[in-house]
PDB file of C-alpha atoms in Angstrom:
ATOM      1  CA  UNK A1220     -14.245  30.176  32.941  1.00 54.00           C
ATOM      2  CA  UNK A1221     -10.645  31.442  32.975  1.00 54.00           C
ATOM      3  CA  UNK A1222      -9.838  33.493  36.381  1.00 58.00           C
ATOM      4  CA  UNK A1223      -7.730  36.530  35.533  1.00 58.00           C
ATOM      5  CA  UNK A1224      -3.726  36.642  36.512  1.00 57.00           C
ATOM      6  CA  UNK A1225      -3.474  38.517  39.731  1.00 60.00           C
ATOM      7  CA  UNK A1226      -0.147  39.291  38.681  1.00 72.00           C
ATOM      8  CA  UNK A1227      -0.958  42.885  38.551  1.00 83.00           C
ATOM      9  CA  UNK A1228      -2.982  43.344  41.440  1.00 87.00           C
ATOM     10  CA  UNK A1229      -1.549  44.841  44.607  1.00 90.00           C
ATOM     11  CA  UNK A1230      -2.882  42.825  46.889  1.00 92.00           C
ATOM     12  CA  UNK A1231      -3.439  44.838  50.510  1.00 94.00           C
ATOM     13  CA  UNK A1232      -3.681  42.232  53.267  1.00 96.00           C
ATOM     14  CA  UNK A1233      -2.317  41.238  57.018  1.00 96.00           C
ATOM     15  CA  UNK A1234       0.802  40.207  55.804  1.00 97.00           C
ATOM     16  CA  UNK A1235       1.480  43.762  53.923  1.00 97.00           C
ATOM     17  CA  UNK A1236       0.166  45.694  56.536  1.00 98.00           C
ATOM     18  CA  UNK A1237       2.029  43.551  59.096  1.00 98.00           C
ATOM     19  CA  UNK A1238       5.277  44.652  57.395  1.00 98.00           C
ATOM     20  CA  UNK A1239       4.819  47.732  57.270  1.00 98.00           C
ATOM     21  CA  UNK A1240       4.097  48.133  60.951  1.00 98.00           C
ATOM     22  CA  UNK A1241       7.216  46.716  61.647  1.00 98.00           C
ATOM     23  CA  UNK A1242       8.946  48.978  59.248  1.00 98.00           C
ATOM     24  CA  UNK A1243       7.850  51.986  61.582  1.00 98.00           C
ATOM     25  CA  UNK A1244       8.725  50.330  64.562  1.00 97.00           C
ATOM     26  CA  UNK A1245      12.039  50.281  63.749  1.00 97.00           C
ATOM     27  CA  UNK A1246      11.770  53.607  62.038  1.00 97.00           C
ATOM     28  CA  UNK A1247      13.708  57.063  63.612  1.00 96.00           C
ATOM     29  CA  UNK A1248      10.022  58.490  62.745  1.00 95.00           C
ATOM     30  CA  UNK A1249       8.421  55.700  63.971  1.00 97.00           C
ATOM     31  CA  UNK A1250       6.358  56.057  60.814  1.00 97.00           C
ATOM     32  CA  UNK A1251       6.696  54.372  57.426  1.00 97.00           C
ATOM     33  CA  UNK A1252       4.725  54.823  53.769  1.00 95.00           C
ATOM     34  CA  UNK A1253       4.375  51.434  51.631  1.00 97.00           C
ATOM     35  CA  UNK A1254       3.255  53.654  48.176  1.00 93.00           C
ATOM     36  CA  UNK A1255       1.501  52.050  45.171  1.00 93.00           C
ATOM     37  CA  UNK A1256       2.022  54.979  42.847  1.00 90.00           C
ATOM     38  CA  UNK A1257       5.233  54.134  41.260  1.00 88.00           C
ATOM     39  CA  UNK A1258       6.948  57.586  40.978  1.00 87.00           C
ATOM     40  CA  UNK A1259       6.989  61.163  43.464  1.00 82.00           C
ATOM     41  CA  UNK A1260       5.706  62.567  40.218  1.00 83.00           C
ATOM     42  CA  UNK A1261       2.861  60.364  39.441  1.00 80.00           C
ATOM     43  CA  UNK A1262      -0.429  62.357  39.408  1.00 89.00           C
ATOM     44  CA  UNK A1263      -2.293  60.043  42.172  1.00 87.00           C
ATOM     45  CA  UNK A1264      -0.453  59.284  45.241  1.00 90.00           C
ATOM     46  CA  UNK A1265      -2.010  56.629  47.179  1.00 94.00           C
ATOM     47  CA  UNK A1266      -0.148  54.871  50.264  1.00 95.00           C
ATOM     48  CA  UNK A1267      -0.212  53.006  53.438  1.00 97.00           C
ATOM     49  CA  UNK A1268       0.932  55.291  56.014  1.00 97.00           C
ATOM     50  CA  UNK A1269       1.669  52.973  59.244  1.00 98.00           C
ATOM     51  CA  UNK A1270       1.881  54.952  62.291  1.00 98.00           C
ATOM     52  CA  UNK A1271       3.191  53.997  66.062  1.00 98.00           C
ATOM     53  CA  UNK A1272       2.174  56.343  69.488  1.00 97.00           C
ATOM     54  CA  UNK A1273       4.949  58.932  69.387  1.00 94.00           C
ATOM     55  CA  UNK A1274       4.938  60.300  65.938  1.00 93.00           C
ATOM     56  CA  UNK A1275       2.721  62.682  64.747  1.00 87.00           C
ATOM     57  CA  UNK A1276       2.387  64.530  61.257  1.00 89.00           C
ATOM     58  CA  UNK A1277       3.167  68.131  61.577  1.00 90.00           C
ATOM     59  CA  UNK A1278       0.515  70.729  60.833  1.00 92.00           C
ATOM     60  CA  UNK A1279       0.387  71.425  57.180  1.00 90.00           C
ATOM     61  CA  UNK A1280      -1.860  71.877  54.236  1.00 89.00           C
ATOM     62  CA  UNK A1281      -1.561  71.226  51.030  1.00 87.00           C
ATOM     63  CA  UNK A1282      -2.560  74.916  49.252  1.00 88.00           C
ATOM     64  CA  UNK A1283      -3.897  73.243  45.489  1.00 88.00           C
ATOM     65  CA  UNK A1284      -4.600  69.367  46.842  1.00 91.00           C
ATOM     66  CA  UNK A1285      -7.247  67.763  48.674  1.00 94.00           C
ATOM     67  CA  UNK A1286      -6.330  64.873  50.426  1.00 95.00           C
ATOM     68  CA  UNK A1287      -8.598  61.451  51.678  1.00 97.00           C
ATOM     69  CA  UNK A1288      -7.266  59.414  54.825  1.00 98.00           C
ATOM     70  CA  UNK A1289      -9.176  55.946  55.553  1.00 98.00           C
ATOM     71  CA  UNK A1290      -7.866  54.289  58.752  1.00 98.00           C
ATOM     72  CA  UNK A1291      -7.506  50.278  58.429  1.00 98.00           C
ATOM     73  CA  UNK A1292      -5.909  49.911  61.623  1.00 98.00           C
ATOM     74  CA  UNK A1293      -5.590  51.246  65.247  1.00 98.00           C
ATOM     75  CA  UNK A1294      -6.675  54.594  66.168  1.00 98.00           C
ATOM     76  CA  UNK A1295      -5.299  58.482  64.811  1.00 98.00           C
ATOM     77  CA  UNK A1296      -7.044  61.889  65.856  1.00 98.00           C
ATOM     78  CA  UNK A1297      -7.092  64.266  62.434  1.00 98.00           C
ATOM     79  CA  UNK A1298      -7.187  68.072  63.290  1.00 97.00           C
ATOM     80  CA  UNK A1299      -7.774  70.863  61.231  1.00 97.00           C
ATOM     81  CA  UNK A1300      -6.729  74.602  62.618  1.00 95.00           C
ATOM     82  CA  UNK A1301      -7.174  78.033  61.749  1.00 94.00           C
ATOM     83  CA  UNK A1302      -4.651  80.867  60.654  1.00 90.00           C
ATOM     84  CA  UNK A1303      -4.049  81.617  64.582  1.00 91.00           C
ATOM     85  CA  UNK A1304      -3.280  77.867  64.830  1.00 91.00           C
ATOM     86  CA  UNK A1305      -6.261  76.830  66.890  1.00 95.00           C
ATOM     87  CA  UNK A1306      -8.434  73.575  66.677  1.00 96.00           C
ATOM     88  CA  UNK A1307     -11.033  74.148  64.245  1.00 97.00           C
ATOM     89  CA  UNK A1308     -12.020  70.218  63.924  1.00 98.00           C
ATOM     90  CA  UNK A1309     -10.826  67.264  65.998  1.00 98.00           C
ATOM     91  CA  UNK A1310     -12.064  63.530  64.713  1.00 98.00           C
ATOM     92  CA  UNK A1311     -10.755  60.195  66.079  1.00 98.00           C
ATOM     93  CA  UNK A1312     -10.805  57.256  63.604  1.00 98.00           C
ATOM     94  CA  UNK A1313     -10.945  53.981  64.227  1.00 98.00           C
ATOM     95  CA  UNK A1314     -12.743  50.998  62.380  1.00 97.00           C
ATOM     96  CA  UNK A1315     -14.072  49.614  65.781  1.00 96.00           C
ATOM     97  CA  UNK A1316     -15.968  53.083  66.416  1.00 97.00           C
ATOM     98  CA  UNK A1317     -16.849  53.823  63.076  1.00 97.00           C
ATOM     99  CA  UNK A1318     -15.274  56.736  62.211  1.00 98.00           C
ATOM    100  CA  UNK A1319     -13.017  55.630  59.241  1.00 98.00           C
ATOM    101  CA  UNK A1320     -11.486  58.400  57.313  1.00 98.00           C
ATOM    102  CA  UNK A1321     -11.868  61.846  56.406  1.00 98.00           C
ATOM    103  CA  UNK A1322     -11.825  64.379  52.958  1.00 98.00           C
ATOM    104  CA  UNK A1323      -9.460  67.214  53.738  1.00 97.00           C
ATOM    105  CA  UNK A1324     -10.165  69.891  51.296  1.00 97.00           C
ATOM    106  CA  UNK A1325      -7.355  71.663  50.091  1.00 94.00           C
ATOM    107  CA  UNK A1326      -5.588  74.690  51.714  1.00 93.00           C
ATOM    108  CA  UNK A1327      -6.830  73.249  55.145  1.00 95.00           C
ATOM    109  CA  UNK A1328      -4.336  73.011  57.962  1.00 95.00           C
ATOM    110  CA  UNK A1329      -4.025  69.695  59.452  1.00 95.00           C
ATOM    111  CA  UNK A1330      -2.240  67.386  61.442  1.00 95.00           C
ATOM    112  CA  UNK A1331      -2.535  63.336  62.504  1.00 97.00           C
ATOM    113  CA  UNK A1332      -1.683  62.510  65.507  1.00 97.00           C
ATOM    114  CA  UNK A1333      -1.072  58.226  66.579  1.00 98.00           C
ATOM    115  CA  UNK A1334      -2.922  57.422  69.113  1.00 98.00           C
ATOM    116  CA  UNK A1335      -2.386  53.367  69.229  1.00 98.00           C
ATOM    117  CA  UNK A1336       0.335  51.755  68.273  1.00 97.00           C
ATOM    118  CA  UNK A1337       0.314  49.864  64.958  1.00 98.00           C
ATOM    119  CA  UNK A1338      -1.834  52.025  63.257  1.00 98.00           C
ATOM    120  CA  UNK A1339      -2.130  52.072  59.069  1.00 98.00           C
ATOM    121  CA  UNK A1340      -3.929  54.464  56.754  1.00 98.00           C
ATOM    122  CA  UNK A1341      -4.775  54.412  53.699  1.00 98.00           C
ATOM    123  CA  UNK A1342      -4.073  57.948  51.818  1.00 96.00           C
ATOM    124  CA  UNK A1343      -4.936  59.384  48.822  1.00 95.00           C
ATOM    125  CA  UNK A1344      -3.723  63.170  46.962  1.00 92.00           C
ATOM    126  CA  UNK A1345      -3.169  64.517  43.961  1.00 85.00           C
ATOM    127  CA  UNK A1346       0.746  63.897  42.818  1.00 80.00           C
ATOM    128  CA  UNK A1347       3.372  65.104  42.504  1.00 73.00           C
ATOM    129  CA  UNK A1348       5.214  65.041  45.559  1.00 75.00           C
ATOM    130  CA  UNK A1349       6.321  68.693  46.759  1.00 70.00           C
ATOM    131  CA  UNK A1350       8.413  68.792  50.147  1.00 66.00           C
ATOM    132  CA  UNK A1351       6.791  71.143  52.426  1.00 56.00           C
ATOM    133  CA  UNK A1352       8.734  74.780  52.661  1.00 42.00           C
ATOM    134  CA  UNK A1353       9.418  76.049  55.642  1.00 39.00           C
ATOM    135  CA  UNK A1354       6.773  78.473  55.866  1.00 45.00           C
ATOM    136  CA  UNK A1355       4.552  76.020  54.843  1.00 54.00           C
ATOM    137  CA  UNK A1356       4.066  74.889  58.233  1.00 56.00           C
ATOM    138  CA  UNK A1357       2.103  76.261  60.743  1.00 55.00           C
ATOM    139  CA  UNK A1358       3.390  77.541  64.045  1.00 56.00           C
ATOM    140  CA  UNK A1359       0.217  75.993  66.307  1.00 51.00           C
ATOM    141  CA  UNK A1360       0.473  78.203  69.702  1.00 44.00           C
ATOM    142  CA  UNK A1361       0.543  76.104  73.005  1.00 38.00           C
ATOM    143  CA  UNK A1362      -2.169  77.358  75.068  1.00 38.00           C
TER     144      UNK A1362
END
């Protein structure tokens, strides 16, 4: 039986993952994307997001994209908010607990927020890449 040429295959493993982690670390952002899609304007978009305590993801949405988030590492909390910028939905993930991603529908304010340090998601949206305006982000008021 011939075994097929992995020579394609993009293999996610420790040793990725481990890279990446260290890529944030050393990161301004403290956060780093590894993507697989090959272009900003590819149609699919699916990356490793690795993620250390002290960076979070602004609150955004996407208005015409739905977007999937599957932890592999660590721990993140996902919120969602309202118009008035107040906590609608508040999930931790983390593979040890069980809680390992979420399915943000589109038009849904969100944010991600690094709870542990080397922490990696998986991430999945519909391409292409559009830079968020400025009025695309959502003024969440301190209480």
């Amino acid at each position: 039986m011939l075994i097929p040429s992995m020579n394609n295959l993009k293999i996610i493993d420790d040793q990725l993952i481990n890279n990446v982690i260290e890529q944030a670390r050393k990161s301004p952002r403290l956060r780093m994307n590894h993507n697989f899609h090959q272009s900003l304007d590819d149609k699919c978009h699916r990356f490793l997001n690795a993620m250390e305590v002290g960076t979070q993801v602004a609150v955004h949405h996407h208005p015409t994209k739905d977007e999937t988030i599957v932890i592999l590492k660590g721990r993140v909390r996902v919120n969602t908010y309202n118009e008035d910028g107040e906590v609608t939905e508040s999930i931790v993930l983390c593979p040890s607990s069980g809680q390992y991603g979420v399915d943000i529908p589109k038009n849904t304010w969100h944010d991600v927020e690094c709870l542990e340090t080397g922490s990696v998601l998986f991430e999945v949206k519909e391409g292409p890449f559009v830079e968020h305006e400025v009025d695309g982000i959502l003024e969440v008021r301190k209480k």
